[in-house]
mmCIF file of C-alpha atoms in Angstrom:
data_model
loop_
_atom_site.group_PDB
_atom_site.id
_atom_site.type_symbol
_atom_site.label_atom_id
_atom_site.label_comp_id
_atom_site.label_asym_id
_atom_site.label_seq_id
_atom_site.Cartn_x
_atom_site.Cartn_y
_atom_site.Cartn_z
ATOM 1 C CA MET A 240 0.000 0.000 0.000
ATOM 2 C CA LYS A 241 2.758 2.464 0.938
ATOM 3 C CA GLY A 242 4.579 1.879 -2.350
ATOM 4 C CA SER A 243 1.368 2.307 -4.331
ATOM 5 C CA ARG A 244 0.672 5.637 -2.683
ATOM 6 C CA GLY A 245 4.168 6.981 -3.377
ATOM 7 C CA TYR A 246 4.042 5.807 -7.004
ATOM 8 C CA CYS A 247 0.723 7.532 -7.660
ATOM 9 C CA ALA A 248 1.928 10.749 -6.031
ATOM 10 C CA ALA A 249 5.096 10.823 -8.120
ATOM 11 C CA ILE A 250 3.156 10.395 -11.361
ATOM 12 C CA ALA A 251 0.692 13.140 -10.389
ATOM 13 C CA LEU A 252 3.433 15.576 -9.494
ATOM 14 C CA VAL A 253 5.193 15.082 -12.828
ATOM 15 C CA LEU A 254 2.040 15.444 -14.911
ATOM 16 C CA ALA A 255 0.059 18.267 -13.335
ATOM 17 C CA PHE A 256 0.774 18.889 -9.669
ATOM 18 C CA VAL A 257 -2.768 17.730 -8.965
ATOM 19 C CA THR A 258 -1.767 15.389 -6.265
ATOM 20 C CA VAL A 259 -2.292 12.353 -4.690
ATOM 21 C CA LEU A 260 -4.548 9.833 -6.362
ATOM 22 C CA PRO A 261 -6.856 7.594 -4.310
ATOM 23 C CA VAL A 262 -5.049 5.072 -2.182
ATOM 24 C CA PHE A 263 -6.259 1.582 -1.420
ATOM 25 C CA ALA A 264 -6.479 -0.144 1.895
ATOM 26 C CA GLY A 265 -4.757 -3.173 0.396
ATOM 27 C CA GLY A 266 -5.724 -6.608 -0.993
ATOM 28 C CA GLY A 267 -9.332 -6.897 -2.128
ATOM 29 C CA ARG A 268 -10.756 -4.547 0.486
ATOM 30 C CA GLU A 269 -12.999 -1.652 -0.447
ATOM 31 C CA ARG A 270 -11.278 1.532 -1.596
ATOM 32 C CA GLU A 271 -10.783 4.188 1.060
ATOM 33 C CA GLN A 272 -12.259 7.640 0.563
ATOM 34 C CA VAL A 273 -9.395 10.074 0.018
ATOM 35 C CA PRO A 274 -9.886 13.567 1.502
ATOM 36 C CA TYR A 275 -9.910 16.330 -1.093
ATOM 37 C CA ILE A 276 -8.388 19.753 -0.375
ATOM 38 C CA ALA A 277 -8.849 22.612 -2.840
ATOM 39 C CA VAL A 278 -6.200 25.320 -3.152
ATOM 40 C CA VAL A 279 -7.365 28.491 -4.909
ATOM 41 C CA SER A 280 -4.571 30.963 -5.537
ATOM 42 C CA LYS A 281 -4.312 34.575 -6.716
ATOM 43 C CA GLY A 282 -2.375 33.427 -9.779
ATOM 44 C CA GLU A 283 -0.796 30.426 -11.411
ATOM 45 C CA GLN A 284 1.602 31.432 -14.194
ATOM 46 C CA HIS A 285 4.222 33.402 -12.274
ATOM 47 C CA ASP A 286 7.157 31.465 -10.860
ATOM 48 C CA PHE A 287 6.171 32.588 -7.370
ATOM 49 C CA TRP A 288 2.857 30.728 -7.658
ATOM 50 C CA GLN A 289 4.538 27.714 -9.215
ATOM 51 C CA GLN A 290 6.693 27.458 -6.097
ATOM 52 C CA VAL A 291 3.579 27.793 -3.930
ATOM 53 C CA ARG A 292 2.005 25.018 -5.982
ATOM 54 C CA LEU A 293 5.013 22.768 -5.564
ATOM 55 C CA GLY A 294 4.916 23.230 -1.799
ATOM 56 C CA ALA A 295 1.198 22.444 -1.713
ATOM 57 C CA ALA A 296 1.732 19.330 -3.836
ATOM 58 C CA THR A 297 4.539 18.124 -1.579
ATOM 59 C CA ALA A 298 2.370 18.464 1.518
ATOM 60 C CA ALA A 299 -0.519 16.678 -0.194
ATOM 61 C CA GLU A 300 1.738 13.795 -1.135
ATOM 62 C CA GLU A 301 3.038 13.448 2.416
ATOM 63 C CA LEU A 302 -0.462 13.591 3.902
ATOM 64 C CA GLY A 303 -2.018 11.217 1.363
ATOM 65 C CA VAL A 304 -4.748 13.607 0.226
ATOM 66 C CA GLU A 305 -6.097 14.646 -3.131
ATOM 67 C CA MET A 306 -5.345 18.278 -3.970
ATOM 68 C CA THR A 307 -6.130 20.673 -6.789
ATOM 69 C CA PHE A 308 -4.335 23.962 -7.331
ATOM 70 C CA GLU A 309 -5.932 26.682 -9.441
ATOM 71 C CA GLY A 310 -5.335 30.369 -10.008
ATOM 72 C CA PRO A 311 -6.467 32.940 -12.586
ATOM 73 C CA PRO A 312 -4.187 34.175 -15.385
ATOM 74 C CA SER A 313 -3.573 37.477 -13.602
ATOM 75 C CA GLU A 314 -4.327 39.079 -10.263
ATOM 76 C CA SER A 315 -6.919 41.343 -11.892
ATOM 77 C CA ASP A 316 -9.093 38.391 -12.956
ATOM 78 C CA VAL A 317 -11.378 38.425 -9.929
ATOM 79 C CA GLN A 318 -14.359 36.775 -11.613
ATOM 80 C CA ILE A 319 -12.248 33.915 -12.940
ATOM 81 C CA GLN A 320 -11.055 33.217 -9.408
ATOM 82 C CA VAL A 321 -14.658 33.256 -8.167
ATOM 83 C CA GLU A 322 -15.584 30.648 -10.785
ATOM 84 C CA MET A 323 -12.585 28.518 -9.776
ATOM 85 C CA LEU A 324 -13.668 28.656 -6.142
ATOM 86 C CA ASN A 325 -17.229 27.683 -7.075
ATOM 87 C CA SER A 326 -15.945 24.734 -9.094
ATOM 88 C CA ALA A 327 -13.750 23.594 -6.217
ATOM 89 C CA ILE A 328 -16.629 23.803 -3.746
ATOM 90 C CA ALA A 329 -18.815 21.754 -6.087
ATOM 91 C CA ARG A 330 -16.301 18.884 -5.805
ATOM 92 C CA GLY A 331 -16.941 18.581 -2.082
ATOM 93 C CA PRO A 332 -13.635 19.482 -0.406
ATOM 94 C CA VAL A 333 -12.974 18.703 3.242
ATOM 95 C CA ALA A 334 -11.069 22.021 3.467
ATOM 96 C CA ILE A 335 -10.061 24.921 1.244
ATOM 97 C CA ALA A 336 -6.927 27.057 1.115
ATOM 98 C CA LEU A 337 -7.649 30.469 -0.384
ATOM 99 C CA ALA A 338 -5.687 33.587 -1.335
ATOM 100 C CA ALA A 339 -8.528 35.921 -2.243
ATOM 101 C CA LEU A 340 -8.160 38.600 -4.878
ATOM 102 C CA ASP A 341 -11.256 40.370 -3.547
ATOM 103 C CA THR A 342 -12.878 39.156 -0.350
ATOM 104 C CA ALA A 343 -16.126 40.971 -1.159
ATOM 105 C CA SER A 344 -16.517 38.882 -4.316
ATOM 106 C CA VAL A 345 -16.529 35.584 -2.371
ATOM 107 C CA LEU A 346 -18.485 36.530 0.755
ATOM 108 C CA ASP A 347 -21.427 34.260 -0.128
ATOM 109 C CA GLN A 348 -19.105 31.305 -0.649
ATOM 110 C CA LEU A 349 -17.273 31.972 2.604
ATOM 111 C CA GLU A 350 -20.496 32.202 4.575
ATOM 112 C CA SER A 351 -21.719 28.965 3.010
ATOM 113 C CA LEU A 352 -18.459 27.188 3.860
ATOM 114 C CA GLY A 353 -18.694 28.479 7.414
ATOM 115 C CA ALA A 354 -22.251 27.216 7.760
ATOM 116 C CA GLN A 355 -21.096 23.774 6.606
ATOM 117 C CA ASN A 356 -18.109 23.814 8.993
ATOM 118 C CA ILE A 357 -15.697 23.396 6.087
ATOM 119 C CA PRO A 358 -12.380 24.934 7.195
ATOM 120 C CA VAL A 359 -10.857 27.709 5.111
ATOM 121 C CA ILE A 360 -7.150 28.471 5.397
ATOM 122 C CA GLY A 361 -5.846 31.773 4.126
ATOM 123 C CA PHE A 362 -2.455 31.847 2.433
ATOM 124 C CA ASP A 363 -0.125 34.473 0.993
ATOM 125 C CA SER A 364 -2.191 37.662 1.485
ATOM 126 C CA GLY A 365 -5.005 35.525 2.894
ATOM 127 C CA VAL A 366 -8.644 36.574 3.005
ATOM 128 C CA PRO A 367 -8.740 40.011 4.648
ATOM 129 C CA GLU A 368 -11.998 41.067 6.295
ATOM 130 C CA ALA A 369 -13.543 37.610 5.918
ATOM 131 C CA PRO A 370 -16.599 36.797 8.058
ATOM 132 C CA ALA A 371 -15.641 36.036 11.637
ATOM 133 C CA GLY A 372 -14.781 32.409 12.324
ATOM 134 C CA VAL A 373 -14.566 31.283 8.687
ATOM 135 C CA ILE A 374 -10.775 31.528 8.363
ATOM 136 C CA TYR A 375 -9.223 28.989 10.717
ATOM 137 C CA ALA A 376 -5.612 30.127 10.221
ATOM 138 C CA ASN A 377 -3.244 31.745 7.728
ATOM 139 C CA ALA A 378 -0.005 30.587 6.118
ATOM 140 C CA SER A 379 1.809 33.712 5.067
ATOM 141 C CA THR A 380 4.883 35.849 5.324
ATOM 142 C CA ASP A 381 5.022 38.114 8.342
ATOM 143 C CA ASN A 382 5.490 41.159 6.116
ATOM 144 C CA PHE A 383 6.202 43.497 9.025
ATOM 145 C CA ALA A 384 9.053 41.286 10.228
ATOM 146 C CA ALA A 385 10.339 40.630 6.704
ATOM 147 C CA ALA A 386 10.649 44.335 5.952
ATOM 148 C CA GLY A 387 12.219 44.783 9.366
ATOM 149 C CA LEU A 388 14.989 42.481 8.167
ATOM 150 C CA ALA A 389 15.668 44.944 5.334
ATOM 151 C CA ALA A 390 15.762 47.817 7.844
ATOM 152 C CA GLU A 391 18.384 45.984 9.894
ATOM 153 C CA LYS A 392 20.564 45.574 6.800
ATOM 154 C CA MET A 393 20.056 49.219 5.805
ATOM 155 C CA TYR A 394 21.172 50.367 9.235
ATOM 156 C CA GLU A 395 24.249 48.137 9.176
ATOM 157 C CA ALA A 396 25.281 49.595 5.821
ATOM 158 C CA LEU A 397 24.754 53.224 6.907
ATOM 159 C CA ALA A 398 25.590 53.048 10.621
ATOM 160 C CA ASP A 399 28.609 55.359 10.435
ATOM 161 C CA GLU A 400 26.787 57.962 8.344
ATOM 162 C CA ILE A 401 23.757 57.884 10.630
ATOM 163 C CA ALA A 402 25.953 58.326 13.699
ATOM 164 C CA ALA A 403 27.572 61.382 12.100
ATOM 165 C CA ALA A 404 24.309 62.950 10.880
ATOM 166 C CA THR A 405 23.541 66.531 11.868
ATOM 167 C CA ALA A 406 20.536 68.792 11.641
ATOM 168 C CA ALA A 407 22.409 70.777 8.999
ATOM 169 C CA ARG A 408 23.151 67.643 6.968
ATOM 170 C CA PRO A 409 20.603 64.957 7.866
ATOM 171 C CA VAL A 410 20.656 61.449 6.446
ATOM 172 C CA ARG A 411 17.526 60.677 4.427
ATOM 173 C CA ILE A 412 16.274 57.148 3.717
ATOM 174 C CA VAL A 413 13.378 56.675 1.296
ATOM 175 C CA VAL A 414 10.820 53.866 1.305
ATOM 176 C CA LEU A 415 9.137 53.270 -2.074
ATOM 177 C CA ASN A 416 5.797 51.589 -1.341
ATOM 178 C CA GLN A 417 3.634 50.771 -4.356
ATOM 179 C CA ASP A 418 0.371 51.528 -2.574
ATOM 180 C CA ALA A 419 -1.032 52.491 0.811
ATOM 181 C CA ARG A 420 -4.047 50.157 0.762
ATOM 182 C CA GLY A 421 -3.067 46.486 0.566
ATOM 183 C CA GLU A 422 -2.327 44.918 3.919
ATOM 184 C CA SER A 423 0.905 43.242 2.808
ATOM 185 C CA LEU A 424 2.425 46.466 1.461
ATOM 186 C CA LEU A 425 1.182 48.518 4.402
ATOM 187 C CA SER A 426 2.829 46.017 6.730
ATOM 188 C CA ARG A 427 6.095 46.127 4.793
ATOM 189 C CA GLY A 428 6.235 49.904 4.802
ATOM 190 C CA ARG A 429 5.463 50.094 8.502
ATOM 191 C CA GLY A 430 7.766 47.204 9.342
ATOM 192 C CA PHE A 431 10.725 48.896 7.686
ATOM 193 C CA ARG A 432 9.872 52.258 9.230
ATOM 194 C CA ASP A 433 9.336 51.043 12.791
ATOM 195 C CA THR A 434 12.294 48.678 12.834
ATOM 196 C CA LEU A 435 14.642 51.348 11.503
ATOM 197 C CA VAL A 436 13.456 53.823 14.139
ATOM 198 C CA ASP A 437 13.954 51.278 16.920
ATOM 199 C CA VAL A 438 17.344 50.087 15.664
ATOM 200 C CA VAL A 439 18.726 53.598 15.242
ATOM 201 C CA ALA A 440 17.472 54.684 18.663
ATOM 202 C CA SER A 441 18.953 51.620 20.372
ATOM 203 C CA ARG A 442 22.262 51.203 18.524
ATOM 204 C CA SER A 443 23.390 54.662 17.445
ATOM 205 C CA PRO A 444 24.083 57.966 19.224
ATOM 206 C CA LEU A 445 20.758 59.271 17.844
ATOM 207 C CA ALA A 446 17.606 59.292 19.963
ATOM 208 C CA LYS A 447 14.059 58.945 18.661
ATOM 209 C CA SER A 448 13.741 62.710 19.008
ATOM 210 C CA ASP A 449 16.451 63.006 16.320
ATOM 211 C CA ILE A 450 14.357 61.021 13.811
ATOM 212 C CA ARG A 451 11.499 62.201 11.623
ATOM 213 C CA VAL A 452 9.044 60.079 9.618
ATOM 214 C CA THR A 453 7.518 62.024 6.765
ATOM 215 C CA GLY A 454 5.701 61.536 3.461
ATOM 216 C CA ASN A 455 2.521 59.605 2.710
ATOM 217 C CA PRO A 456 -0.055 60.102 5.500
ATOM 218 C CA ALA A 457 -0.806 56.366 5.707
ATOM 219 C CA PHE A 458 2.689 55.871 7.125
ATOM 220 C CA VAL A 459 3.041 58.975 9.290
ATOM 221 C CA ASP A 460 1.353 57.694 12.433
ATOM 222 C CA SER A 461 0.996 59.651 15.633
ATOM 223 C CA HIS A 462 3.271 57.252 17.545
ATOM 224 C CA ASN A 463 6.188 57.804 15.139
ATOM 225 C CA PRO A 464 8.738 60.628 15.412
ATOM 226 C CA THR A 465 7.667 63.731 13.473
ATOM 227 C CA THR A 466 10.077 66.496 14.528
ATOM 228 C CA GLY A 467 13.627 65.066 14.352
ATOM 229 C CA GLU A 468 16.235 66.697 12.142
ATOM 230 C CA LYS A 469 19.128 64.210 11.878
ATOM 231 C CA LEU A 470 17.551 61.118 10.288
ATOM 232 C CA ILE A 471 14.586 61.473 7.962
ATOM 233 C CA ILE A 472 12.614 58.411 6.873
ATOM 234 C CA GLU A 473 10.527 59.421 3.875
ATOM 235 C CA MET A 474 7.569 57.249 2.829
ATOM 236 C CA VAL A 475 6.873 57.639 -0.901
ATOM 237 C CA VAL A 476 3.817 56.149 -2.653
ATOM 238 C CA PRO A 477 3.421 56.577 -6.446
ATOM 239 C CA ALA A 478 0.254 58.151 -7.828
ATOM 240 C CA SER A 479 -0.816 54.673 -8.933
ATOM 241 C CA GLY A 480 0.641 51.201 -9.101
ATOM 242 C CA SER A 481 1.265 51.456 -12.839
ATOM 243 C CA ALA A 482 4.744 50.876 -14.210
ATOM 244 C CA GLN A 483 4.884 54.459 -15.523
ATOM 245 C CA ASP A 484 3.941 56.056 -12.199
ATOM 246 C CA THR A 485 6.271 53.771 -10.250
ATOM 247 C CA THR A 486 9.174 54.646 -12.532
ATOM 248 C CA SER A 487 8.331 58.352 -12.296
ATOM 249 C CA ALA A 488 8.264 58.179 -8.504
ATOM 250 C CA ALA A 489 11.644 56.441 -8.449
ATOM 251 C CA GLN A 490 13.131 59.020 -10.815
ATOM 252 C CA ALA A 491 11.808 61.862 -8.672
ATOM 253 C CA VAL A 492 13.586 60.373 -5.661
ATOM 254 C CA LEU A 493 16.816 59.913 -7.601
ATOM 255 C CA ASN A 494 16.688 63.548 -8.703
ATOM 256 C CA ARG A 495 16.979 64.562 -5.028
ATOM 257 C CA VAL A 496 19.754 62.161 -3.999
ATOM 258 C CA SER A 497 22.531 64.724 -3.921
ATOM 259 C CA ASP A 498 20.635 67.793 -2.703
ATOM 260 C CA GLN A 499 18.848 65.982 0.127
ATOM 261 C CA ASN A 500 21.589 63.489 1.033
ATOM 262 C CA ILE A 501 19.420 60.469 0.272
ATOM 263 C CA ARG A 502 21.612 57.574 1.353
ATOM 264 C CA GLY A 503 19.245 54.607 1.108
ATOM 265 C CA ILE A 504 16.178 53.415 -0.810
ATOM 266 C CA PHE A 505 14.023 50.466 0.209
ATOM 267 C CA MET A 506 11.562 49.109 -2.364
ATOM 268 C CA SER A 507 8.779 47.096 -0.772
ATOM 269 C CA ASN A 508 7.846 44.846 -3.706
ATOM 270 C CA GLU A 509 8.851 43.760 -7.184
ATOM 271 C CA GLY A 510 6.811 46.567 -8.751
ATOM 272 C CA THR A 511 8.764 49.332 -7.022
ATOM 273 C CA VAL A 512 12.009 47.508 -7.762
ATOM 274 C CA ARG A 513 11.121 47.547 -11.439
ATOM 275 C CA GLY A 514 10.426 51.267 -11.181
ATOM 276 C CA LEU A 515 13.899 51.990 -9.830
ATOM 277 C CA LEU A 516 15.537 49.659 -12.333
ATOM 278 C CA SER A 517 13.667 51.332 -15.204
ATOM 279 C CA ALA A 518 14.966 54.698 -14.034
ATOM 280 C CA THR A 519 18.584 53.497 -13.767
ATOM 281 C CA ASP A 520 19.259 51.386 -16.875
ATOM 282 C CA ASP A 521 18.479 48.156 -15.009
ATOM 283 C CA GLY A 522 20.537 49.386 -12.072
ATOM 284 C CA ALA A 523 23.750 50.047 -13.994
ATOM 285 C CA ASP A 524 23.514 53.793 -13.256
ATOM 286 C CA LEU A 525 23.388 53.277 -9.491
ATOM 287 C CA PRO A 526 27.127 52.839 -8.781
ATOM 288 C CA VAL A 527 28.102 55.405 -11.437
ATOM 289 C CA VAL A 528 25.589 58.247 -11.081
ATOM 290 C CA TYR A 529 24.631 57.629 -7.437
ATOM 291 C CA PRO A 530 27.773 56.163 -5.845
ATOM 292 C CA GLY A 531 27.316 54.809 -2.347
ATOM 293 C CA LEU A 532 23.511 54.854 -2.490
ATOM 294 C CA ILE A 533 22.225 51.759 -0.669
ATOM 295 C CA ALA A 534 19.357 50.051 -2.515
ATOM 296 C CA ILE A 535 17.441 47.149 -0.997
ATOM 297 C CA GLY A 536 14.546 45.357 -2.680
ATOM 298 C CA PHE A 537 11.802 42.890 -1.788
ATOM 299 C CA ASP A 538 10.785 39.715 -3.667
ATOM 300 C CA ALA A 539 12.807 38.270 -6.539
ATOM 301 C CA GLY A 540 12.301 38.284 -10.315
ATOM 302 C CA ARG A 541 15.003 38.049 -12.944
ATOM 303 C CA ALA A 542 15.835 41.770 -13.130
ATOM 304 C CA GLN A 543 16.003 42.105 -9.359
ATOM 305 C CA LYS A 544 18.215 39.048 -9.025
ATOM 306 C CA ASP A 545 20.541 40.478 -11.675
ATOM 307 C CA ALA A 546 20.728 43.765 -9.761
ATOM 308 C CA VAL A 547 21.734 41.881 -6.615
ATOM 309 C CA ALA A 548 24.211 39.649 -8.459
ATOM 310 C CA ASN A 549 25.823 42.706 -10.071
ATOM 311 C CA ARG A 550 26.008 44.458 -6.682
ATOM 312 C CA PHE A 551 23.816 47.326 -7.843
ATOM 313 C CA PHE A 552 21.624 46.439 -4.843
ATOM 314 C CA LEU A 553 22.989 45.623 -1.410
ATOM 315 C CA GLY A 554 20.479 42.762 -1.405
ATOM 316 C CA SER A 555 16.797 41.919 -1.264
ATOM 317 C CA VAL A 556 14.288 40.131 0.930
ATOM 318 C CA THR A 557 12.631 37.040 -0.485
ATOM 319 C CA GLN A 558 9.609 35.206 0.759
ATOM 320 C CA ASP A 559 9.417 31.411 0.889
ATOM 321 C CA PRO A 560 6.641 30.509 -1.583
ATOM 322 C CA PHE A 561 7.287 26.767 -1.236
ATOM 323 C CA SER A 562 6.651 27.030 2.502
ATOM 324 C CA ILE A 563 3.502 29.093 1.905
ATOM 325 C CA GLY A 564 1.958 26.306 -0.198
ATOM 326 C CA TYR A 565 3.240 23.539 2.055
ATOM 327 C CA GLN A 566 1.890 25.116 5.223
ATOM 328 C CA ALA A 567 -1.442 26.038 3.626
ATOM 329 C CA VAL A 568 -2.227 22.402 2.807
ATOM 330 C CA THR A 569 -0.807 21.168 6.119
ATOM 331 C CA LEU A 570 -3.042 23.583 8.061
ATOM 332 C CA ALA A 571 -6.064 22.708 5.911
ATOM 333 C CA HIS A 572 -5.596 19.004 6.621
ATOM 334 C CA ALA A 573 -5.115 19.580 10.345
ATOM 335 C CA ALA A 574 -8.257 21.718 10.510
ATOM 336 C CA TYR A 575 -10.221 19.036 8.657
ATOM 337 C CA LYS A 576 -9.028 16.530 11.238
ATOM 338 C CA GLY A 577 -10.393 18.738 14.014
ATOM 339 C CA MET A 578 -6.998 19.791 15.308
ATOM 340 C CA SER A 579 -6.363 23.253 16.676
ATOM 341 C CA VAL A 580 -4.548 25.430 14.136
ATOM 342 C CA SER A 581 -3.056 28.909 14.258
ATOM 343 C CA ASP A 582 -1.314 31.310 11.914
ATOM 344 C CA VAL A 583 2.085 30.249 10.577
ATOM 345 C CA ASP A 584 4.809 32.685 9.557
ATOM 346 C CA THR A 585 6.334 31.092 6.466
ATOM 347 C CA GLY A 586 9.517 33.106 6.806
ATOM 348 C CA ALA A 587 11.733 35.372 4.733
ATOM 349 C CA ARG A 588 15.430 35.508 3.877
ATOM 350 C CA PHE A 589 17.821 38.308 2.950
ATOM 351 C CA TYR A 590 19.900 37.471 -0.097
ATOM 352 C CA THR A 591 23.021 39.113 -1.482
ATOM 353 C CA HIS A 592 25.485 38.408 -4.274
ATOM 354 C CA GLU A 593 27.361 36.231 -1.793
ATOM 355 C CA ASN A 594 24.595 33.846 -0.726
ATOM 356 C CA MET A 595 21.989 33.911 -3.507
ATOM 357 C CA ASN A 596 23.291 30.653 -4.984
ATOM 358 C CA ASP A 597 23.363 28.819 -1.652
ATOM 359 C CA ALA A 598 21.214 25.692 -1.588
ATOM 360 C CA ASP A 599 18.884 27.016 1.119
ATOM 361 C CA ILE A 600 18.173 30.289 -0.731
ATOM 362 C CA LYS A 601 18.487 29.570 -4.455
ATOM 363 C CA GLY A 602 15.164 27.725 -4.576
ATOM 364 C CA LEU A 603 13.362 30.733 -3.088
ATOM 365 C CA LEU A 604 14.467 33.113 -5.837
ATOM 366 C CA TYR A 605 11.668 32.754 -8.338
ATOM 367 C CA ASP A 606 11.667 34.603 -11.670
#
């Protein structure tokens, strides 16, 4: 029986990642009913989602469950995702893992699943503002902590300059955040901001009263410093998330590098990274036109990886999409079994030109 299960799983993984086929109890006994878990993603084509899918398939194989993985062609195809969720529900899953493009579009389905006591696990960005009690747990990156990792690296690179900063010549660090609405990007912007404030205040001669957070109102909270003159953390959000506006916002920041002593730029997602790269000839201008400027990105993608490999960027933060998929299915199965489940942080890593080909990081750097 064990060999049969492994053989079926291997075939399914190779063909379509729709995992594990029904297993048999052995001999001539009646076939066992195999639990079915549906995974409905925000996308499917991008390498990030393929890594999520691989993680989900691996967990399904280990648990001996049937699993389907579906996602729309793009993250703007809300109605296609709704239809995929409806189709999955019609198959009678014991649990569902969902990364919702628009929670409002699937409220009826969520309420129905809740009424039937079918567990729903959120993954990646999850299912924000879902009806109470429907989402049993989430498998996702702790975006606040992940961006905090970038802030730590930024401080380490600029520690001497920050220590020497004066009110007459303050150090300015810019955060490029693609929007001020989505929870993941809000968390990244705030995570970088708050961690940098705390690190500077605890490790450098500067106090919190020497720091000022300025820029987009969504990131200038009452509990953050607003009057300091030695370190300025500027939160920049483009007019829209379009490639043109993101590039324009990056160029506007670069135009002020010399006059305002901008010493670091953190880009909170692949979109803002692309904006900076578009404004700097894929990063080649950074060491020539803006020498010493510390650039740190978030996510991966071919252009971003090249910028790190070429040392145009100090490094970038990557999520662990394999772990996101793996934990989503693992939590879904545990919830189906009636076990207590809770949110799982699927982790993040900081990669540089030195470690990006290491075995424990290379697989996380999707294109």
